Coordinates of N, CA and C and ligand atoms in Angstrom, one line a residue:
M1 N 141.7 49.7 115.2 CA 142.8 50.2 114.2 C 143.0 49.0 113.2
D2 N 143.2 49.4 112.0 CA 143.5 48.4 111.0 C 144.8 47.7 111.3
P3 N 144.8 46.4 111.3 CA 146.0 45.7 111.7 C 147.1 45.8 110.6
Q4 N 146.7 46.2 109.4 CA 147.7 46.3 108.3 C 148.2 47.7 108.2
S5 N 147.7 48.7 108.9 CA 148.2 50.0 108.8 C 149.5 50.2 109.5
T6 N 150.3 50.9 108.8 CA 151.7 51.2 109.3 C 151.7 52.5 109.9
P7 N 152.7 52.9 110.6 CA 152.8 54.2 111.2 C 152.8 55.3 110.1
S8 N 153.3 55.0 108.9 CA 153.3 55.9 107.8 C 151.9 56.2 107.3
T9 N 151.1 55.1 107.2 CA 149.7 55.2 106.7 C 148.9 56.0 107.8
Q10 N 149.1 55.7 109.0 CA 148.4 56.4 110.1 C 148.7 57.9 110.1
R11 N 150.0 58.2 109.8 CA 150.4 59.6 109.8 C 149.7 60.3 108.6
R12 N 149.6 59.6 107.5 CA 149.0 60.2 106.3 C 147.5 60.4 106.5
Q13 N 146.9 59.5 107.2 CA 145.4 59.7 107.5 C 145.3 60.8 108.4
F14 N 146.1 60.9 109.4 CA 146.0 62.0 110.3 C 146.2 63.4 109.6
L15 N 147.2 63.4 108.7 CA 147.4 64.7 107.9 C 146.2 65.0 107.0
Y16 N 145.5 64.0 106.4 CA 144.4 64.2 105.6 C 143.2 64.8 106.5
I17 N 143.1 64.2 107.7 CA 142.0 64.8 108.6 C 142.3 66.2 108.9
I18 N 143.6 66.5 109.3 CA 143.9 67.9 109.7 C 143.7 68.8 108.5
L19 N 144.2 68.4 107.3 CA 144.1 69.3 106.1 C 142.6 69.4 105.7
G20 N 141.8 68.4 105.8 CA 140.4 68.5 105.5 C 139.7 69.4 106.5
G21 N 140.0 69.4 107.7 CA 139.4 70.3 108.7 C 139.8 71.7 108.4
A22 N 141.1 71.9 108.1 CA 141.6 73.3 107.8 C 140.9 73.8 106.6
A23 N 140.7 73.0 105.6 CA 140.1 73.4 104.3 C 138.6 73.7 104.6
A24 N 137.9 72.9 105.4 CA 136.5 73.2 105.7 C 136.4 74.5 106.5
A25 N 137.3 74.7 107.5 CA 137.3 76.0 108.2 C 137.5 77.2 107.3
F26 N 138.5 77.1 106.4 CA 138.8 78.2 105.5 C 137.6 78.5 104.6
A27 N 137.0 77.4 104.1 CA 135.9 77.6 103.2 C 134.7 78.3 103.9
G28 N 134.5 77.9 105.2 CA 133.5 78.5 106.0 C 133.8 80.0 106.2
L29 N 135.0 80.3 106.5 CA 135.4 81.7 106.7 C 135.2 82.6 105.4
A30 N 135.6 82.0 104.3 CA 135.5 82.7 103.0 C 134.0 82.9 102.6
A31 N 133.2 81.9 103.0 CA 131.8 82.0 102.6 C 130.9 82.9 103.5
W32 N 131.4 83.1 104.7 CA 130.6 83.9 105.7 C 130.2 85.3 105.2
P33 N 131.1 86.1 104.7 CA 130.7 87.4 104.2 C 129.6 87.3 103.0
V34 N 129.8 86.3 102.2 CA 128.8 86.2 101.1 C 127.5 85.8 101.6
W35 N 127.5 84.9 102.6 CA 126.2 84.5 103.2 C 125.5 85.7 103.9
R36 N 126.3 86.5 104.6 CA 125.7 87.6 105.3 C 125.2 88.6 104.3
Y37 N 125.9 88.8 103.2 CA 125.4 89.7 102.1 C 124.1 89.3 101.5
L38 N 124.0 88.0 101.3 CA 122.8 87.5 100.7 C 121.6 87.4 101.6
L39 N 121.8 87.3 102.9 CA 120.7 87.2 103.9 C 119.9 88.5 103.9
P40 N 118.6 88.4 103.9 CA 117.9 89.7 104.1 C 118.1 90.3 105.5
G41 N 118.0 91.6 105.6 CA 118.2 92.2 106.9 C 117.1 91.8 107.8
R42 N 117.5 91.8 109.1 CA 116.5 91.5 110.1 C 115.4 92.6 110.1
K43 N 114.2 92.2 110.4 CA 113.1 93.1 110.3 C 113.3 94.3 111.3
A44 N 113.8 94.1 112.5 CA 114.1 95.2 113.4 C 115.1 96.1 112.8
D45 N 116.1 95.6 112.1 CA 117.1 96.5 111.5 C 116.5 97.3 110.4
L46 N 115.6 96.7 109.6 CA 115.0 97.4 108.5 C 114.0 98.4 108.9
E47 N 113.5 98.4 110.1 CA 112.5 99.3 110.6 C 113.1 100.3 111.6
A48 N 114.4 100.1 112.0 CA 115.0 101.0 113.0 C 115.2 102.4 112.4
K49 N 115.0 103.4 113.3 CA 115.2 104.8 112.9 C 116.7 105.0 113.1
I50 N 117.3 105.8 112.1 CA 118.7 106.0 112.2 C 118.9 107.4 112.8
P51 N 119.6 107.5 113.9 CA 119.8 108.8 114.5 C 121.0 109.6 113.8
V52 N 120.8 110.9 113.6 CA 121.9 111.8 113.2 C 121.9 113.0 114.1
A53 N 123.0 113.3 114.7 CA 123.1 114.4 115.6 C 122.9 115.7 114.8
R54 N 122.0 116.6 115.4 CA 121.7 117.9 114.7 C 123.0 118.7 114.4
R55 N 124.0 118.6 115.3 CA 125.2 119.4 115.1 C 126.0 118.9 113.9
E56 N 125.7 117.7 113.4 CA 126.3 117.2 112.2 C 125.8 117.8 110.9
V57 N 124.7 118.5 111.1 CA 124.0 119.1 109.9 C 123.8 120.6 110.0
P58 N 124.9 121.4 109.9 CA 124.8 122.8 110.0 C 124.0 123.4 108.8
L59 N 123.5 124.6 109.0 CA 122.7 125.3 108.0 C 123.4 125.2 106.6
G60 N 122.7 124.8 105.6 CA 123.2 124.7 104.2 C 124.1 123.6 103.9
R61 N 124.4 122.7 104.9 CA 125.3 121.6 104.7 C 124.5 120.3 104.7
A62 N 125.2 119.3 104.1 CA 124.6 118.0 104.0 C 125.4 117.0 104.8
F63 N 124.8 116.0 105.4 CA 125.4 115.0 106.1 C 125.0 113.6 105.5
F64 N 126.0 112.9 104.9 CA 125.7 111.6 104.3 C 125.9 110.5 105.3
F65 N 125.1 109.5 105.2 CA 125.1 108.4 106.1 C 124.5 107.2 105.4
N66 N 124.7 106.1 106.1 CA 124.1 104.8 105.6 C 122.7 104.6 106.2
F67 N 121.8 104.5 105.3 CA 120.4 104.3 105.8 C 119.9 102.9 105.3
R68 N 119.9 102.0 106.2 CA 119.5 100.6 105.9 C 120.2 100.0 104.7
G69 N 121.5 100.3 104.7 CA 122.3 99.7 103.6 C 122.4 100.5 102.3
Q70 N 121.8 101.7 102.3 CA 121.8 102.6 101.2 C 122.3 104.0 101.6
P71 N 123.0 104.6 100.7 CA 123.5 106.0 101.0 C 122.3 106.9 101.1
A72 N 122.3 107.8 102.1 CA 121.3 108.8 102.3 C 121.9 110.0 102.8
V73 N 121.1 111.1 102.8 CA 121.7 112.4 103.2 C 120.6 113.2 104.0
V74 N 121.1 113.9 105.0 CA 120.2 114.9 105.7 C 120.8 116.2 105.5
L75 N 120.0 117.2 105.2 CA 120.5 118.6 105.1 C 119.6 119.5 105.7
Q76 N 120.1 120.7 106.0 CA 119.3 121.8 106.6 C 119.3 123.0 105.7
P77 N 118.3 123.0 104.8 CA 118.3 124.1 103.8 C 117.9 125.4 104.3
A78 N 117.1 125.4 105.4 CA 116.7 126.7 106.1 C 116.9 126.5 107.6
P79 N 117.1 127.5 108.4 CA 117.3 127.3 109.8 C 116.2 126.5 110.4
G80 N 116.6 125.4 111.1 CA 115.7 124.5 111.8 C 114.9 123.6 110.9
Q81 N 115.1 123.7 109.6 CA 114.3 122.8 108.7 C 115.3 121.7 108.2
F82 N 114.9 120.5 108.4 CA 115.8 119.4 108.0 C 115.0 118.5 106.9
V83 N 115.8 118.0 106.0 CA 115.3 117.2 104.9 C 116.2 115.9 104.8
A84 N 115.5 114.8 104.8 CA 116.3 113.5 104.6 C 115.9 112.9 103.3
L85 N 116.9 112.5 102.5 CA 116.7 112.0 101.2 C 117.6 110.8 100.9
S86 N 117.1 109.9 100.1 CA 118.0 108.9 99.5 C 119.1 109.6 98.7
A87 N 120.3 109.2 98.8 CA 121.4 109.8 98.0 C 121.6 109.1 96.7
V88 N 120.7 108.1 96.4 CA 120.9 107.3 95.2 C 120.1 108.0 94.0
C89 N 120.9 108.3 93.0 CA 120.3 109.0 91.8 C 119.2 108.1 91.2
T90 N 118.1 108.7 90.8 CA 117.0 107.9 90.3 C 117.2 107.6 88.8
H91 N 118.3 108.0 88.2 CA 118.6 107.6 86.8 C 119.1 106.2 86.8
L92 N 120.4 106.0 87.2 CA 121.0 104.7 87.1 C 121.7 104.3 88.5
G93 N 121.4 105.1 89.5 CA 121.8 104.6 90.8 C 123.1 105.1 91.3
C94 N 123.7 106.1 90.7 CA 125.0 106.7 91.3 C 124.6 107.5 92.6
V95 N 125.6 107.7 93.4 CA 125.4 108.5 94.6 C 125.6 110.0 94.3
V96 N 124.7 110.8 94.6 CA 124.7 112.2 94.3 C 125.6 112.9 95.3
Q97 N 126.1 114.1 95.0 CA 126.9 114.9 95.8 C 126.2 116.2 96.0
W98 N 126.5 116.8 97.2 CA 125.9 118.1 97.6 C 126.8 119.2 97.3
F99 N 126.4 120.3 96.6 CA 127.2 121.4 96.4 C 126.6 122.6 97.1
P100 N 127.1 123.0 98.3 CA 126.4 124.0 99.1 C 126.4 125.4 98.4
D101 N 127.4 125.7 97.6 CA 127.4 127.0 97.0 C 126.3 127.1 95.9
K102 N 125.9 126.0 95.3 CA 124.8 126.0 94.3 C 123.5 125.6 94.9
T103 N 123.6 125.1 96.2 CA 122.4 124.5 96.9 C 121.7 123.5 96.0
E104 N 122.5 122.6 95.5 CA 121.9 121.5 94.7 C 122.8 120.3 94.8
F105 N 122.1 119.2 94.5 CA 122.8 117.9 94.4 C 123.1 117.7 92.9
L106 N 124.3 117.1 92.7 CA 124.8 116.8 91.4 C 125.2 115.4 91.3
C107 N 124.7 114.7 90.3 CA 125.1 113.3 90.1 C 126.3 113.3 89.2
P108 N 127.4 112.6 89.7 CA 128.6 112.6 89.0 C 128.6 111.8 87.7
C109 N 127.6 110.9 87.6 CA 127.6 110.0 86.4 C 127.2 110.6 85.1
H110 N 126.0 111.2 85.2 CA 125.5 111.8 83.9 C 125.0 113.2 84.1
G111 N 125.4 113.9 85.2 CA 125.0 115.3 85.3 C 123.6 115.6 85.8
G112 N 123.0 114.6 86.4 CA 121.6 114.9 87.0 C 121.7 115.9 88.1
R113 N 120.7 116.8 88.2 CA 120.8 117.8 89.2 C 119.4 117.8 90.0
F114 N 119.5 118.0 91.3 CA 118.4 118.0 92.2 C 118.5 119.2 93.1
N115 N 117.3 119.7 93.5 CA 117.4 120.8 94.5 C 117.4 120.2 95.9
A116 N 117.4 121.0 96.9 CA 117.5 120.6 98.3 C 116.4 119.7 98.8
E117 N 115.2 119.7 98.1 CA 114.1 118.9 98.4 C 114.1 117.6 97.6
G118 N 115.1 117.5 96.7 CA 115.3 116.3 95.9 C 114.6 116.3 94.6
Q119 N 114.0 117.5 94.2 CA 113.3 117.6 92.9 C 114.3 117.7 91.8
V120 N 114.0 117.1 90.7 CA 114.9 117.2 89.5 C 115.0 118.6 89.0
L121 N 116.2 119.1 88.8 CA 116.4 120.4 88.2 C 116.9 120.2 86.7
G122 N 117.5 119.1 86.4 CA 118.0 118.9 85.1 C 118.7 117.6 84.9
G123 N 119.0 117.2 83.7 CA 119.7 116.0 83.4 C 118.7 114.8 83.2
P124 N 119.2 113.6 83.1 CA 118.4 112.5 82.8 C 117.5 111.8 83.9
P125 N 117.7 112.2 85.2 CA 116.9 111.5 86.2 C 115.4 111.6 86.0
P126 N 114.7 110.5 86.0 CA 113.2 110.5 85.7 C 112.3 111.0 86.8
K127 N 112.9 110.9 88.0 CA 112.0 111.3 89.2 C 112.9 111.9 90.3
P128 N 112.2 112.5 91.3 CA 113.0 113.1 92.4 C 113.7 112.0 93.2
L129 N 114.7 112.5 94.0 CA 115.3 111.7 95.0 C 114.2 111.3 96.0
T130 N 114.3 110.1 96.6 CA 113.3 109.6 97.5 C 113.4 110.3 98.8
L131 N 112.3 110.9 99.2 CA 112.2 111.6 100.5 C 112.1 110.6 101.6
L132 N 112.9 110.7 102.7 CA 112.8 109.8 103.8 C 112.1 110.5 105.0
P133 N 111.3 109.8 105.7 CA 110.7 110.4 106.9 C 111.7 110.7 108.0
L134 N 111.4 111.8 108.7 CA 112.3 112.1 109.8 C 111.5 112.8 110.9
T135 N 112.0 112.6 112.1 CA 111.5 113.3 113.3 C 112.6 113.9 114.0
I136 N 112.4 115.0 114.8 CA 113.4 115.6 115.6 C 113.1 115.3 117.0
E137 N 114.1 114.7 117.7 CA 113.9 114.5 119.2 C 115.1 115.0 119.9
G138 N 115.0 116.2 120.5 CA 116.1 116.8 121.2 C 117.2 117.2 120.2
D139 N 118.4 116.6 120.5 CA 119.5 116.9 119.6 C 119.6 115.9 118.5
Q140 N 118.7 115.0 118.3 CA 118.8 114.0 117.3 C 117.7 114.2 116.2
I141 N 118.2 113.9 115.0 CA 117.3 113.7 113.9 C 117.1 112.3 113.7
L142 N 115.9 111.7 113.7 CA 115.7 110.3 113.6 C 115.1 110.1 112.2
V143 N 115.9 109.4 111.4 CA 115.5 109.1 110.0 C 114.9 107.7 109.9
G144 N 113.7 107.6 109.3 CA 113.1 106.3 109.1 C 111.7 106.2 109.6
Ligands
LIG201 S1 123.0 108.0 87.4 FE1 122.6 110.0 88.0 S2 122.3 111.1 86.2 FE2 122.7 109.1 85.5

């Protein structure tokens, strides 16, 4: 210990250490979500098939879900026939919505329209919605 340090100086140094530790811990907590966002996904996560229960996709309806960090949709346009698509519009990336009465997807941003297979029906989208592979295993639809 410094022979010239007084109790006041020691108290100040102690407070600096405590405040420095608290500031470092706070900075770490604040930076963690940013770090996780910037990290690429683990290979296993990027290759995993995403299960969707068949009961979530009744005839003519769409079920939206998160597919590897992107919005996606499964729908059943005909009995027992399932289609999985990216729900990201191919124009400028808005998320499309399903309109069961029209049996088409509509993009809310610029009016792009897609049929149940993701083909462009109208509007500015330059190409179809991305088709996602799927398999049926029992009561599960496995997308990916
Ligand atoms: S982003 Fe979908 S039509 Fe423009």
